Amino acid sequence: MILKDDGTAFKTELAAKSAMTRQDIDDAHTIKPYKDGFAIFAKDEKVIKMKKYRVHRSNVDPDNRDLIITVTANSIANRKVFWPGEEVELSSTQVDILKNSIEEIKLVIPPESGIYLTANPVTAAQSQYPDMSPEIDRSTNTISMVKRIPNYVIETIG
């Protein structure tokens, strides 16, 4: 994708066409609408659809609650840096990266625990730790309770 030197879209399609002619790239490129104007794309390049979001940290660690958020998709050119709560345009890939960022808390129940002496140890573990999900390690026959917490809350603006 080719934008103006300052990184913004061309205001008109004619301005983009003029830039294509000056660079002598008419044959291999095309003009498509992009953000608030037009951009020049290679003929086989797809337009990345951007939507507006507001992203907040969901963890309650006071040390990094207000630090900037950085998300990079595929290459350094697709990096976004923004403050929590700031309105920002993100691609679907960047949103997926943020959604898949989770913190996993895992509690292994030791074999000497009384939970294993009950008729149904998994049910006993679930009642002991109701906000966690059980996972059974078949090789050691131990139960682990797992809780997955998303690191970011993503609010769609438009």
JSON list of N, CA and C in Angstrom, two decimals, residues 1 22 24 32 34 42 45 69 72 84 92 99 104 118 122 125 129 152-154:
[
{"chain": "A", "resi": 1, "resn": "MET", "atom": "N", "xyz": [0.84, -1.17, 0.00]},
{"chain": "A", "resi": 1, "resn": "MET", "atom": "CA", "xyz": [0.00, 0.00, 0.00]},
{"chain": "A", "resi": 1, "resn": "MET", "atom": "C", "xyz": [0.89, 1.23, 0.00]},
{"chain": "A", "resi": 22, "resn": "ARG", "atom": "N", "xyz": [3.53, 9.66, -11.79]},
{"chain": "A", "resi": 22, "resn": "ARG", "atom": "CA", "xyz": [4.87, 10.18, -11.51]},
{"chain": "A", "resi": 22, "resn": "ARG", "atom": "C", "xyz": [5.85, 9.04, -11.19]},
{"chain": "A", "resi": 24, "resn": "ASP", "atom": "N", "xyz": [5.52, 5.98, -12.23]},
{"chain": "A", "resi": 24, "resn": "ASP", "atom": "CA", "xyz": [5.47, 5.03, -13.34]},
{"chain": "A", "resi": 24, "resn": "ASP", "atom": "C", "xyz": [5.12, 3.61, -12.85]},
{"chain": "A", "resi": 32, "resn": "LYS", "atom": "N", "xyz": [-7.71, 2.38, -4.52]},
{"chain": "A", "resi": 32, "resn": "LYS", "atom": "CA", "xyz": [-8.89, 1.92, -3.78]},
{"chain": "A", "resi": 32, "resn": "LYS", "atom": "C", "xyz": [-9.16, 2.89, -2.64]},
{"chain": "A", "resi": 34, "resn": "TYR", "atom": "N", "xyz": [-9.55, 4.23, 0.99]},
{"chain": "A", "resi": 34, "resn": "TYR", "atom": "CA", "xyz": [-8.85, 3.85, 2.21]},
{"chain": "A", "resi": 34, "resn": "TYR", "atom": "C", "xyz": [-9.03, 4.96, 3.24]},
{"chain": "A", "resi": 42, "resn": "ALA", "atom": "N", "xyz": [-1.03, -2.63, -4.69]},
{"chain": "A", "resi": 42, "resn": "ALA", "atom": "CA", "xyz": [-0.63, -3.58, -5.73]},
{"chain": "A", "resi": 42, "resn": "ALA", "atom": "C", "xyz": [-1.91, -4.29, -6.17]},
{"chain": "A", "resi": 45, "resn": "GLU", "atom": "N", "xyz": [-3.00, -6.95, -3.81]},
{"chain": "A", "resi": 45, "resn": "GLU", "atom": "CA", "xyz": [-2.99, -6.61, -2.39]},
{"chain": "A", "resi": 45, "resn": "GLU", "atom": "C", "xyz": [-4.42, -6.35, -1.92]},
{"chain": "A", "resi": 69, "resn": "ILE", "atom": "N", "xyz": [-0.31, 0.34, 25.40]},
{"chain": "A", "resi": 69, "resn": "ILE", "atom": "CA", "xyz": [-0.56, -0.98, 24.83]},
{"chain": "A", "resi": 69, "resn": "ILE", "atom": "C", "xyz": [0.05, -1.00, 23.44]},
{"chain": "A", "resi": 72, "resn": "THR", "atom": "N", "xyz": [1.31, -5.78, 17.52]},
{"chain": "A", "resi": 72, "resn": "THR", "atom": "CA", "xyz": [1.94, -5.89, 16.20]},
{"chain": "A", "resi": 72, "resn": "THR", "atom": "C", "xyz": [1.37, -7.10, 15.48]},
{"chain": "A", "resi": 84, "resn": "PRO", "atom": "N", "xyz": [-4.44, 2.93, 27.13]},
{"chain": "A", "resi": 84, "resn": "PRO", "atom": "CA", "xyz": [-5.70, 2.25, 27.47]},
{"chain": "A", "resi": 84, "resn": "PRO", "atom": "C", "xyz": [-6.86, 3.24, 27.48]},
{"chain": "A", "resi": 92, "resn": "SER", "atom": "N", "xyz": [-8.63, -6.56, 12.02]},
{"chain": "A", "resi": 92, "resn": "SER", "atom": "CA", "xyz": [-9.19, -7.75, 12.66]},
{"chain": "A", "resi": 92, "resn": "SER", "atom": "C", "xyz": [-8.08, -8.64, 13.23]},
{"chain": "A", "resi": 99, "resn": "LYS", "atom": "N", "xyz": [-7.45, -10.35, 21.78]},
{"chain": "A", "resi": 99, "resn": "LYS", "atom": "CA", "xyz": [-8.41, -11.29, 22.36]},
{"chain": "A", "resi": 99, "resn": "LYS", "atom": "C", "xyz": [-7.73, -12.57, 22.84]},
{"chain": "A", "resi": 104, "resn": "GLU", "atom": "N", "xyz": [-3.18, -17.27, 32.40]},
{"chain": "A", "resi": 104, "resn": "GLU", "atom": "CA", "xyz": [-3.68, -18.56, 32.86]},
{"chain": "A", "resi": 104, "resn": "GLU", "atom": "C", "xyz": [-3.17, -18.82, 34.27]},
{"chain": "A", "resi": 118, "resn": "THR", "atom": "N", "xyz": [-12.61, -38.69, 47.80]},
{"chain": "A", "resi": 118, "resn": "THR", "atom": "CA", "xyz": [-14.06, -38.61, 47.63]},
{"chain": "A", "resi": 118, "resn": "THR", "atom": "C", "xyz": [-14.51, -39.53, 46.50]},
{"chain": "A", "resi": 122, "resn": "VAL", "atom": "N", "xyz": [-13.32, -34.96, 40.76]},
{"chain": "A", "resi": 122, "resn": "VAL", "atom": "CA", "xyz": [-13.48, -33.79, 39.88]},
{"chain": "A", "resi": 122, "resn": "VAL", "atom": "C", "xyz": [-14.59, -32.89, 40.40]},
{"chain": "A", "resi": 125, "resn": "ALA", "atom": "N", "xyz": [-13.38, -31.10, 43.45]},
{"chain": "A", "resi": 125, "resn": "ALA", "atom": "CA", "xyz": [-12.47, -30.01, 43.10]},
{"chain": "A", "resi": 125, "resn": "ALA", "atom": "C", "xyz": [-13.25, -28.81, 42.57]},
{"chain": "A", "resi": 129, "resn": "TYR", "atom": "N", "xyz": [-13.22, -25.07, 44.15]},
{"chain": "A", "resi": 129, "resn": "TYR", "atom": "CA", "xyz": [-12.76, -23.93, 43.35]},
{"chain": "A", "resi": 129, "resn": "TYR", "atom": "C", "xyz": [-13.79, -23.65, 42.25]},
{"chain": "A", "resi": 152, "resn": "TYR", "atom": "N", "xyz": [-7.22, -8.10, 28.07]},
{"chain": "A", "resi": 152, "resn": "TYR", "atom": "CA", "xyz": [-7.79, -6.86, 27.54]},
{"chain": "A", "resi": 152, "resn": "TYR", "atom": "C", "xyz": [-9.30, -6.98, 27.37]},
{"chain": "A", "resi": 153, "resn": "VAL", "atom": "N", "xyz": [-9.98, -5.86, 27.60]},
{"chain": "A", "resi": 153, "resn": "VAL", "atom": "CA", "xyz": [-11.40, -5.72, 27.30]},
{"chain": "A", "resi": 153, "resn": "VAL", "atom": "C", "xyz": [-11.48, -4.83, 26.07]},
{"chain": "A", "resi": 154, "resn": "ILE", "atom": "N", "xyz": [-12.14, -5.35, 25.02]},
{"chain": "A", "resi": 154, "resn": "ILE", "atom": "CA", "xyz": [-12.18, -4.63, 23.75]},
{"chain": "A", "resi": 154, "resn": "ILE", "atom": "C", "xyz": [-13.60, -4.16, 23.48]}
]
